[in-house]
Amino acid sequence: MEASTMWMDSPEIDGAVEDSTNQSIQSSTNQPIHENNDTRDLRKNLEENNVTEITKTGKLSRSQIFTLMSAASLNFSSMICYSILGPFFPQEALKKGVSSTITGLIFGCFALFNFLTSLILGKYLVQIGAKFMLVSGMFTSGCATILFGLLDKAPDGTVFIVLCFIVRSVDAIGFGASITASFSILAKAFPNNIATTMGSLEIFTGLGLILGPPLGGFLYQSFGYEIPFIVLGCIVLLMVPLNIAILPKYDSVPGKDSFWTLFTIPKVVLMCFIIFSMSSCLAFLDPTMSLFVVEQFHLQTGYVGLVFLGLALSYSLSSPLLGMLSDKFPKLRKWLLIFGNLGTAVCFFMQGPAPIFHIESKLWLFVLILVLNGFFFGLTTIPVFPEMLSAVYEHGFEESLSTLGLISGLFGAMWAVGGFVGPTLGGFLNDKFHFQWAAAMQGILPLLVSFLCTVFYIWDAHKEKKSVPVVNSTTEEQEPLLRCEQE
């Protein structure tokens, strides 16, 4: 690895690359080199081709290694802060006079502002700068996490609720900025292996989700409300100088495409619905699951965090393999999406379980269903991003950081919409119908998505089969006509 790094950093090689780039531009145009927009674009394409050839040797460049380190630190730190609320905040909110519905809205407001942030910053990613957006987003999120830990000093009732909404909204803006930038940078650095890369990095996402609930529950039980947020917020802030030091800078030219153009592509619309479904299912558990576990199984707060491990552990362990399958066998993605959504629906029907099954709730069964749910969750989410990329490239979008910013922003926005609907609707359903029925109602959504995926891919396959004979028949009919004209 050191040898490859030295080879890439060698000034002789840099000079050779630059000379070959200039020669290629001049030979292709037969004109003197002028630094206009066309020349810069051609130079940029040639340089990217050189980088692609280097990465095909199987060795990671130094910039790719640093990009992976940066994304891993972001995934871990952001997820560990996001997941600490689940085990104890609903109970703490009840002490402050907050209902389950309002608690769901507090969880949901995070997603609402994340949605707005992802759309806006995804559009202007190139103008702002991907590295600056990621680092400043992490700093904002870390500060907001610490502030959230001080809210127990606020008066009960309305003041506490308002402050929770404000701090969570600021946290959402920072989180949305950093995640949008991270997705774009990864797709730029690993254009041919994006699913494998994102799947591998989901290990760190899973670690954050795994460590967050039990660590948060333990710190809460041992030291009170403030310490979990202060400790984990400081961890995020420590990641900021690390990313400033190691993250490469990625520049590009702003593109002309917009979010509205993306919605003209049927597959992109379907992928957005899948993202919304998975996000809402996952976020549904935030304000509801800990209350059900405490009431049904009489567990202490520290052990509630351990129950959350089932989903996060299976998701993080299965994601790298699912990412490799998605990259190696692109045609397999449709089956992953169909069966992933179907499996998620079954898991939510059995999470309670739903009263119609007449199965008694057991702790071992509850944890087992969470483990299966984590696997099906990975089965569904990992192929979505590469499917969106392939769809937009097939429809003529340029392969640039600007396009990646649009896709990342749209992904984050749809995830945020689901993250808002899930806890908001989940808190309401939990108040009205209790967890068993509420989880079953939530499971209807991925069941519907699985049906839509099946219909879409059948239609898509039929369309492809119908278009192939037309091309062949046209070619076969033209050849005899050309022979006749020659005779």
PDB file of N, CA and C in Angstrom, residues 54-139:
ATOM      1  N   ILE A  54      -5.856   3.515 -12.465  1.00  0.00           N
ATOM      2  CA  ILE A  54      -5.052   3.200 -11.287  1.00  0.00           C
ATOM      3  C   ILE A  54      -5.842   2.329 -10.335  1.00  0.00           C
ATOM      4  N   THR A  55      -7.122   2.678 -10.107  1.00  0.00           N
ATOM      5  CA  THR A  55      -7.921   1.915  -9.149  1.00  0.00           C
ATOM      6  C   THR A  55      -8.245   0.528  -9.669  1.00  0.00           C
ATOM      7  N   LYS A  56      -8.191   0.309 -10.978  1.00  0.00           N
ATOM      8  CA  LYS A  56      -8.460  -1.017 -11.508  1.00  0.00           C
ATOM      9  C   LYS A  56      -7.362  -2.015 -11.159  1.00  0.00           C
ATOM     10  N   THR A  57      -6.205  -1.541 -10.725  1.00  0.00           N
ATOM     11  CA  THR A  57      -5.136  -2.456 -10.334  1.00  0.00           C
ATOM     12  C   THR A  57      -5.465  -3.178  -9.048  1.00  0.00           C
ATOM     13  N   GLY A  58      -6.516  -2.771  -8.351  1.00  0.00           N
ATOM     14  CA  GLY A  58      -6.900  -3.414  -7.114  1.00  0.00           C
ATOM     15  C   GLY A  58      -6.335  -2.750  -5.890  1.00  0.00           C
ATOM     16  N   LYS A  59      -5.528  -1.709  -6.042  1.00  0.00           N
ATOM     17  CA  LYS A  59      -4.952  -0.995  -4.912  1.00  0.00           C
ATOM     18  C   LYS A  59      -5.675   0.321  -4.712  1.00  0.00           C
ATOM     19  N   LEU A  60      -5.958   0.630  -3.467  1.00  0.00           N
ATOM     20  CA  LEU A  60      -6.610   1.891  -3.145  1.00  0.00           C
ATOM     21  C   LEU A  60      -5.592   3.018  -3.138  1.00  0.00           C
ATOM     22  N   SER A  61      -5.970   4.147  -3.711  1.00  0.00           N
ATOM     23  CA  SER A  61      -5.101   5.317  -3.652  1.00  0.00           C
ATOM     24  C   SER A  61      -5.171   5.933  -2.258  1.00  0.00           C
ATOM     25  N   ARG A  62      -4.270   6.836  -1.978  1.00  0.00           N
ATOM     26  CA  ARG A  62      -4.249   7.471  -0.668  1.00  0.00           C
ATOM     27  C   ARG A  62      -5.526   8.269  -0.433  1.00  0.00           C
ATOM     28  N   SER A  63      -6.018   8.962  -1.458  1.00  0.00           N
ATOM     29  CA  SER A  63      -7.240   9.738  -1.303  1.00  0.00           C
ATOM     30  C   SER A  63      -8.436   8.837  -1.029  1.00  0.00           C
ATOM     31  N   GLN A  64      -8.465   7.648  -1.652  1.00  0.00           N
ATOM     32  CA  GLN A  64      -9.558   6.717  -1.398  1.00  0.00           C
ATOM     33  C   GLN A  64      -9.526   6.185   0.026  1.00  0.00           C
ATOM     34  N   ILE A  65      -8.336   5.894   0.523  1.00  0.00           N
ATOM     35  CA  ILE A  65      -8.202   5.409   1.904  1.00  0.00           C
ATOM     36  C   ILE A  65      -8.668   6.467   2.883  1.00  0.00           C
ATOM     37  N   PHE A  66      -8.245   7.706   2.662  1.00  0.00           N
ATOM     38  CA  PHE A  66      -8.656   8.791   3.560  1.00  0.00           C
ATOM     39  C   PHE A  66     -10.163   9.046   3.461  1.00  0.00           C
ATOM     40  N   THR A  67     -10.712   8.891   2.253  1.00  0.00           N
ATOM     41  CA  THR A  67     -12.156   9.059   2.097  1.00  0.00           C
ATOM     42  C   THR A  67     -12.913   7.996   2.885  1.00  0.00           C
ATOM     43  N   LEU A  68     -12.437   6.754   2.840  1.00  0.00           N
ATOM     44  CA  LEU A  68     -13.062   5.684   3.613  1.00  0.00           C
ATOM     45  C   LEU A  68     -12.977   5.955   5.115  1.00  0.00           C
ATOM     46  N   MET A  69     -11.820   6.418   5.569  1.00  0.00           N
ATOM     47  CA  MET A  69     -11.656   6.728   6.988  1.00  0.00           C
ATOM     48  C   MET A  69     -12.608   7.835   7.420  1.00  0.00           C
ATOM     49  N   SER A  70     -12.742   8.841   6.586  1.00  0.00           N
ATOM     50  CA  SER A  70     -13.626   9.958   6.909  1.00  0.00           C
ATOM     51  C   SER A  70     -15.082   9.512   6.968  1.00  0.00           C
ATOM     52  N   ALA A  71     -15.512   8.742   5.959  1.00  0.00           N
ATOM     53  CA  ALA A  71     -16.894   8.276   5.933  1.00  0.00           C
ATOM     54  C   ALA A  71     -17.187   7.335   7.095  1.00  0.00           C
ATOM     55  N   ALA A  72     -16.214   6.495   7.437  1.00  0.00           N
ATOM     56  CA  ALA A  72     -16.405   5.577   8.557  1.00  0.00           C
ATOM     57  C   ALA A  72     -16.579   6.342   9.871  1.00  0.00           C
ATOM     58  N   SER A  73     -15.754   7.366  10.073  1.00  0.00           N
ATOM     59  CA  SER A  73     -15.869   8.156  11.306  1.00  0.00           C
ATOM     60  C   SER A  73     -17.202   8.889  11.366  1.00  0.00           C
ATOM     61  N   LEU A  74     -17.678   9.364  10.215  1.00  0.00           N
ATOM     62  CA  LEU A  74     -18.969  10.047  10.173  1.00  0.00           C
ATOM     63  C   LEU A  74     -20.106   9.083  10.474  1.00  0.00           C
ATOM     64  N   ASN A  75     -20.112   7.916   9.803  1.00  0.00           N
ATOM     65  CA  ASN A  75     -21.174   6.939  10.021  1.00  0.00           C
ATOM     66  C   ASN A  75     -21.247   6.518  11.485  1.00  0.00           C
ATOM     67  N   PHE A  76     -20.090   6.250  12.071  1.00  0.00           N
ATOM     68  CA  PHE A  76     -20.073   5.773  13.452  1.00  0.00           C
ATOM     69  C   PHE A  76     -20.545   6.852  14.425  1.00  0.00           C
ATOM     70  N   SER A  77     -19.958   8.036  14.319  1.00  0.00           N
ATOM     71  CA  SER A  77     -20.253   9.084  15.296  1.00  0.00           C
ATOM     72  C   SER A  77     -21.688   9.593  15.172  1.00  0.00           C
ATOM     73  N   SER A  78     -22.171   9.745  13.943  1.00  0.00           N
ATOM     74  CA  SER A  78     -23.530  10.263  13.765  1.00  0.00           C
ATOM     75  C   SER A  78     -24.575   9.254  14.214  1.00  0.00           C
ATOM     76  N   MET A  79     -24.349   7.971  13.940  1.00  0.00           N
ATOM     77  CA  MET A  79     -25.323   6.949  14.313  1.00  0.00           C
ATOM     78  C   MET A  79     -25.341   6.688  15.816  1.00  0.00           C
ATOM     79  N   ILE A  80     -24.195   6.786  16.446  1.00  0.00           N
ATOM     80  CA  ILE A  80     -24.166   6.548  17.888  1.00  0.00           C
ATOM     81  C   ILE A  80     -24.907   7.666  18.621  1.00  0.00           C
ATOM     82  N   CYS A  81     -24.830   8.885  18.085  1.00  0.00           N
ATOM     83  CA  CYS A  81     -25.579   9.999  18.687  1.00  0.00           C
ATOM     84  C   CYS A  81     -27.062   9.909  18.368  1.00  0.00           C
ATOM     85  N   TYR A  82     -27.380   9.479  17.152  1.00  0.00           N
ATOM     86  CA  TYR A  82     -28.782   9.382  16.752  1.00  0.00           C
ATOM     87  C   TYR A  82     -29.522   8.307  17.551  1.00  0.00           C
ATOM     88  N   SER A  83     -28.832   7.208  17.872  1.00  0.00           N
ATOM     89  CA  SER A  83     -29.517   6.050  18.448  1.00  0.00           C
ATOM     90  C   SER A  83     -29.604   6.060  19.963  1.00  0.00           C
ATOM     91  N   ILE A  84     -28.946   7.010  20.638  1.00  0.00           N
ATOM     92  CA  ILE A  84     -28.972   6.972  22.101  1.00  0.00           C
ATOM     93  C   ILE A  84     -30.321   7.389  22.673  1.00  0.00           C
ATOM     94  N   LEU A  85     -31.156   8.070  21.895  1.00  0.00           N
ATOM     95  CA  LEU A  85     -32.431   8.551  22.421  1.00  0.00           C
ATOM     96  C   LEU A  85     -33.416   7.415  22.715  1.00  0.00           C
ATOM     97  N   GLY A  86     -33.369   6.358  21.886  1.00  0.00           N
ATOM     98  CA  GLY A  86     -34.388   5.325  21.945  1.00  0.00           C
ATOM     99  C   GLY A  86     -34.630   4.699  23.309  1.00  0.00           C
ATOM    100  N   PRO A  87     -33.578   4.263  24.035  1.00  0.00           N
ATOM    101  CA  PRO A  87     -33.817   3.513  25.271  1.00  0.00           C
ATOM    102  C   PRO A  87     -34.400   4.328  26.413  1.00  0.00           C
ATOM    103  N   PHE A  88     -34.105   5.634  26.500  1.00  0.00           N
ATOM    104  CA  PHE A  88     -34.516   6.341  27.719  1.00  0.00           C
ATOM    105  C   PHE A  88     -35.265   7.653  27.486  1.00  0.00           C
ATOM    106  N   PHE A  89     -35.166   8.274  26.301  1.00  0.00           N
ATOM    107  CA  PHE A  89     -35.819   9.565  26.125  1.00  0.00           C
ATOM    108  C   PHE A  89     -37.343   9.493  26.223  1.00  0.00           C
ATOM    109  N   PRO A  90     -38.023   8.448  25.662  1.00  0.00           N
ATOM    110  CA  PRO A  90     -39.485   8.396  25.836  1.00  0.00           C
ATOM    111  C   PRO A  90     -39.913   8.394  27.311  1.00  0.00           C
ATOM    112  N   GLN A  91     -39.166   7.663  28.160  1.00  0.00           N
ATOM    113  CA  GLN A  91     -39.506   7.666  29.590  1.00  0.00           C
ATOM    114  C   GLN A  91     -39.221   9.014  30.228  1.00  0.00           C
ATOM    115  N   GLU A  92     -38.100   9.643  29.832  1.00  0.00           N
ATOM    116  CA  GLU A  92     -37.759  10.960  30.362  1.00  0.00           C
ATOM    117  C   GLU A  92     -38.793  12.002  29.929  1.00  0.00           C
ATOM    118  N   ALA A  93     -39.269  11.885  28.689  1.00  0.00           N
ATOM    119  CA  ALA A  93     -40.283  12.817  28.202  1.00  0.00           C
ATOM    120  C   ALA A  93     -41.597  12.657  28.969  1.00  0.00           C
ATOM    121  N   LEU A  94     -41.943  11.414  29.309  1.00  0.00           N
ATOM    122  CA  LEU A  94     -43.158  11.191  30.099  1.00  0.00           C
ATOM    123  C   LEU A  94     -43.063  11.881  31.454  1.00  0.00           C
ATOM    124  N   LYS A  95     -41.869  11.866  32.068  1.00  0.00           N
ATOM    125  CA  LYS A  95     -41.677  12.540  33.351  1.00  0.00           C
ATOM    126  C   LYS A  95     -41.867  14.054  33.208  1.00  0.00           C
ATOM    127  N   LYS A  96     -41.586  14.570  32.017  1.00  0.00           N
ATOM    128  CA  LYS A  96     -41.729  16.000  31.759  1.00  0.00           C
ATOM    129  C   LYS A  96     -43.134  16.370  31.291  1.00  0.00           C
ATOM    130  N   GLY A  97     -44.043  15.398  31.327  1.00  0.00           N
ATOM    131  CA  GLY A  97     -45.420  15.667  30.929  1.00  0.00           C
ATOM    132  C   GLY A  97     -45.656  15.656  29.436  1.00  0.00           C
ATOM    133  N   VAL A  98     -44.851  14.890  28.685  1.00  0.00           N
ATOM    134  CA  VAL A  98     -44.956  14.824  27.228  1.00  0.00           C
ATOM    135  C   VAL A  98     -45.621  13.506  26.845  1.00  0.00           C
ATOM    136  N   SER A  99     -46.636  13.550  26.007  1.00  0.00           N
ATOM    137  CA  SER A  99     -47.335  12.340  25.571  1.00  0.00           C
ATOM    138  C   SER A  99     -46.523  11.605  24.509  1.00  0.00           C
ATOM    139  N   SER A 100     -46.933  10.370  24.210  1.00  0.00           N
ATOM    140  CA  SER A 100     -46.248   9.583  23.182  1.00  0.00           C
ATOM    141  C   SER A 100     -46.366  10.239  21.815  1.00  0.00           C
ATOM    142  N   THR A 101     -47.488  10.876  21.557  1.00  0.00           N
ATOM    143  CA  THR A 101     -47.672  11.549  20.259  1.00  0.00           C
ATOM    144  C   THR A 101     -46.686  12.700  20.096  1.00  0.00           C
ATOM    145  N   ILE A 102     -46.526  13.525  21.136  1.00  0.00           N
ATOM    146  CA  ILE A 102     -45.576  14.636  21.068  1.00  0.00           C
ATOM    147  C   ILE A 102     -44.147  14.124  21.004  1.00  0.00           C
ATOM    148  N   THR A 103     -43.860  13.037  21.742  1.00  0.00           N
ATOM    149  CA  THR A 103     -42.527  12.432  21.664  1.00  0.00           C
ATOM    150  C   THR A 103     -42.232  11.973  20.245  1.00  0.00           C
ATOM    151  N   GLY A 104     -43.235  11.384  19.591  1.00  0.00           N
ATOM    152  CA  GLY A 104     -43.058  10.994  18.199  1.00  0.00           C
ATOM    153  C   GLY A 104     -42.787  12.183  17.302  1.00  0.00           C
ATOM    154  N   LEU A 105     -43.441  13.317  17.576  1.00  0.00           N
ATOM    155  CA  LEU A 105     -43.188  14.533  16.794  1.00  0.00           C
ATOM    156  C   LEU A 105     -41.778  15.063  17.026  1.00  0.00           C
ATOM    157  N   ILE A 106     -41.267  14.936  18.261  1.00  0.00           N
ATOM    158  CA  ILE A 106     -39.895  15.373  18.544  1.00  0.00           C
ATOM    159  C   ILE A 106     -38.906  14.532  17.748  1.00  0.00           C
ATOM    160  N   PHE A 107     -39.135  13.212  17.717  1.00  0.00           N
ATOM    161  CA  PHE A 107     -38.306  12.362  16.856  1.00  0.00           C
ATOM    162  C   PHE A 107     -38.503  12.742  15.385  1.00  0.00           C
ATOM    163  N   GLY A 108     -39.742  13.020  15.009  1.00  0.00           N
ATOM    164  CA  GLY A 108     -40.048  13.282  13.610  1.00  0.00           C
ATOM    165  C   GLY A 108     -39.547  14.607  13.090  1.00  0.00           C
ATOM    166  N   CYS A 109     -39.439  15.628  13.955  1.00  0.00           N
ATOM    167  CA  CYS A 109     -38.976  16.933  13.487  1.00  0.00           C
ATOM    168  C   CYS A 109     -37.541  16.865  12.999  1.00  0.00           C
ATOM    169  N   PHE A 110     -36.770  15.946  13.562  1.00  0.00           N
ATOM    170  CA  PHE A 110     -35.399  15.725  13.083  1.00  0.00           C
ATOM    171  C   PHE A 110     -35.423  15.401  11.594  1.00  0.00           C
ATOM    172  N   ALA A 111     -36.321  14.505  11.213  1.00  0.00           N
ATOM    173  CA  ALA A 111     -36.413  14.103   9.817  1.00  0.00           C
ATOM    174  C   ALA A 111     -36.953  15.212   8.929  1.00  0.00           C
ATOM    175  N   LEU A 112     -37.880  16.016   9.446  1.00  0.00           N
ATOM    176  CA  LEU A 112     -38.454  17.087   8.644  1.00  0.00           C
ATOM    177  C   LEU A 112     -37.388  18.098   8.225  1.00  0.00           C
ATOM    178  N   PHE A 113     -36.572  18.523   9.169  1.00  0.00           N
ATOM    179  CA  PHE A 113     -35.511  19.484   8.831  1.00  0.00           C
ATOM    180  C   PHE A 113     -34.380  18.809   8.050  1.00  0.00           C
ATOM    181  N   ASN A 114     -34.187  17.533   8.286  1.00  0.00           N
ATOM    182  CA  ASN A 114     -33.224  16.783   7.477  1.00  0.00           C
ATOM    183  C   ASN A 114     -33.666  16.749   6.025  1.00  0.00           C
ATOM    184  N   PHE A 115     -34.966  16.627   5.796  1.00  0.00           N
ATOM    185  CA  PHE A 115     -35.529  16.631   4.448  1.00  0.00           C
ATOM    186  C   PHE A 115     -35.229  17.953   3.734  1.00  0.00           C
ATOM    187  N   LEU A 116     -35.529  19.067   4.386  1.00  0.00           N
ATOM    188  CA  LEU A 116     -35.293  20.373   3.769  1.00  0.00           C
ATOM    189  C   LEU A 116     -33.807  20.605   3.516  1.00  0.00           C
ATOM    190  N   THR A 117     -32.979  20.206   4.486  1.00  0.00           N
ATOM    191  CA  THR A 117     -31.529  20.391   4.347  1.00  0.00           C
ATOM    192  C   THR A 117     -30.979  19.588   3.181  1.00  0.00           C
ATOM    193  N   SER A 118     -31.410  18.321   3.064  1.00  0.00           N
ATOM    194  CA  SER A 118     -30.897  17.450   2.004  1.00  0.00           C
ATOM    195  C   SER A 118     -31.230  17.983   0.620  1.00  0.00           C
ATOM    196  N   LEU A 119     -32.445  18.479   0.436  1.00  0.00           N
ATOM    197  CA  LEU A 119     -32.839  19.007  -0.874  1.00  0.00           C
ATOM    198  C   LEU A 119     -32.027  20.243  -1.239  1.00  0.00           C
ATOM    199  N   ILE A 120     -31.916  21.175  -0.308  1.00  0.00           N
ATOM    200  CA  ILE A 120     -31.237  22.440  -0.602  1.00  0.00           C
ATOM    201  C   ILE A 120     -29.741  22.229  -0.780  1.00  0.00           C
ATOM    202  N   LEU A 121     -29.128  21.546   0.176  1.00  0.00           N
ATOM    203  CA  LEU A 121     -27.674  21.370   0.123  1.00  0.00           C
ATOM    204  C   LEU A 121     -27.264  20.397  -0.973  1.00  0.00           C
ATOM    205  N   GLY A 122     -28.130  19.421  -1.295  1.00  0.00           N
ATOM    206  CA  GLY A 122     -27.819  18.529  -2.402  1.00  0.00           C
ATOM    207  C   GLY A 122     -27.749  19.276  -3.726  1.00  0.00           C
ATOM    208  N   LYS A 123     -28.620  20.272  -3.893  1.00  0.00           N
ATOM    209  CA  LYS A 123     -28.627  21.067  -5.119  1.00  0.00           C
ATOM    210  C   LYS A 123     -27.383  21.941  -5.223  1.00  0.00           C
ATOM    211  N   TYR A 124     -26.925  22.483  -4.097  1.00  0.00           N
ATOM    212  CA  TYR A 124     -25.796  23.426  -4.107  1.00  0.00           C
ATOM    213  C   TYR A 124     -24.528  22.822  -3.517  1.00  0.00           C
ATOM    214  N   LEU A 125     -24.395  21.500  -3.617  1.00  0.00           N
ATOM    215  CA  LEU A 125     -23.225  20.825  -3.067  1.00  0.00           C
ATOM    216  C   LEU A 125     -21.926  21.326  -3.684  1.00  0.00           C
ATOM    217  N   VAL A 126     -21.913  21.468  -5.002  1.00  0.00           N
ATOM    218  CA  VAL A 126     -20.689  21.880  -5.694  1.00  0.00           C
ATOM    219  C   VAL A 126     -20.308  23.302  -5.310  1.00  0.00           C
ATOM    220  N   GLN A 127     -21.295  24.203  -5.239  1.00  0.00           N
ATOM    221  CA  GLN A 127     -20.996  25.594  -4.901  1.00  0.00           C
ATOM    222  C   GLN A 127     -20.471  25.723  -3.467  1.00  0.00           C
ATOM    223  N   ILE A 128     -21.053  24.976  -2.541  1.00  0.00           N
ATOM    224  CA  ILE A 128     -20.626  25.064  -1.141  1.00  0.00           C
ATOM    225  C   ILE A 128     -19.299  24.349  -0.930  1.00  0.00           C
ATOM    226  N   GLY A 129     -19.133  23.214  -1.572  1.00  0.00           N
ATOM    227  CA  GLY A 129     -17.943  22.390  -1.371  1.00  0.00           C
ATOM    228  C   GLY A 129     -18.277  21.187  -0.512  1.00  0.00           C
ATOM    229  N   ALA A 130     -17.993  19.987  -1.028  1.00  0.00           N
ATOM    230  CA  ALA A 130     -18.382  18.759  -0.331  1.00  0.00           C
ATOM    231  C   ALA A 130     -17.665  18.617   1.006  1.00  0.00           C
ATOM    232  N   LYS A 131     -16.369  18.916   1.034  1.00  0.00           N
ATOM    233  CA  LYS A 131     -15.609  18.760   2.276  1.00  0.00           C
ATOM    234  C   LYS A 131     -16.085  19.740   3.339  1.00  0.00           C
ATOM    235  N   PHE A 132     -16.270  20.996   2.960  1.00  0.00           N
ATOM    236  CA  PHE A 132     -16.738  22.002   3.928  1.00  0.00           C
ATOM    237  C   PHE A 132     -18.116  21.627   4.467  1.00  0.00           C
ATOM    238  N   MET A 133     -19.000  21.114   3.601  1.00  0.00           N
ATOM    239  CA  MET A 133     -20.338  20.745   4.037  1.00  0.00           C
ATOM    240  C   MET A 133     -20.287  19.602   5.036  1.00  0.00           C
ATOM    241  N   LEU A 134     -19.444  18.621   4.777  1.00  0.00           N
ATOM    242  CA  LEU A 134     -19.354  17.477   5.684  1.00  0.00           C
ATOM    243  C   LEU A 134     -18.808  17.885   7.048  1.00  0.00           C
ATOM    244  N   VAL A 135     -17.725  18.646   7.061  1.00  0.00           N
ATOM    245  CA  VAL A 135     -17.076  19.013   8.323  1.00  0.00           C
ATOM    246  C   VAL A 135     -17.956  19.955   9.140  1.00  0.00           C
ATOM    247  N   SER A 136     -18.533  20.961   8.493  1.00  0.00           N
ATOM    248  CA  SER A 136     -19.383  21.899   9.226  1.00  0.00           C
ATOM    249  C   SER A 136     -20.653  21.221   9.734  1.00  0.00           C
ATOM    250  N   GLY A 137     -21.161  20.249   8.986  1.00  0.00           N
ATOM    251  CA  GLY A 137     -22.321  19.499   9.438  1.00  0.00           C
ATOM    252  C   GLY A 137     -22.022  18.683  10.689  1.00  0.00           C
ATOM    253  N   MET A 138     -20.853  18.053  10.725  1.00  0.00           N
ATOM    254  CA  MET A 138     -20.465  17.291  11.911  1.00  0.00           C
ATOM    255  C   MET A 138     -20.318  18.206  13.127  1.00  0.00           C
ATOM    256  N   PHE A 139     -19.727  19.376  12.934  1.00  0.00           N
ATOM    257  CA  PHE A 139     -19.549  20.314  14.043  1.00  0.00           C
ATOM    258  C   PHE A 139     -20.905  20.758  14.601  1.00  0.00           C
TER     259      PHE A 139
END
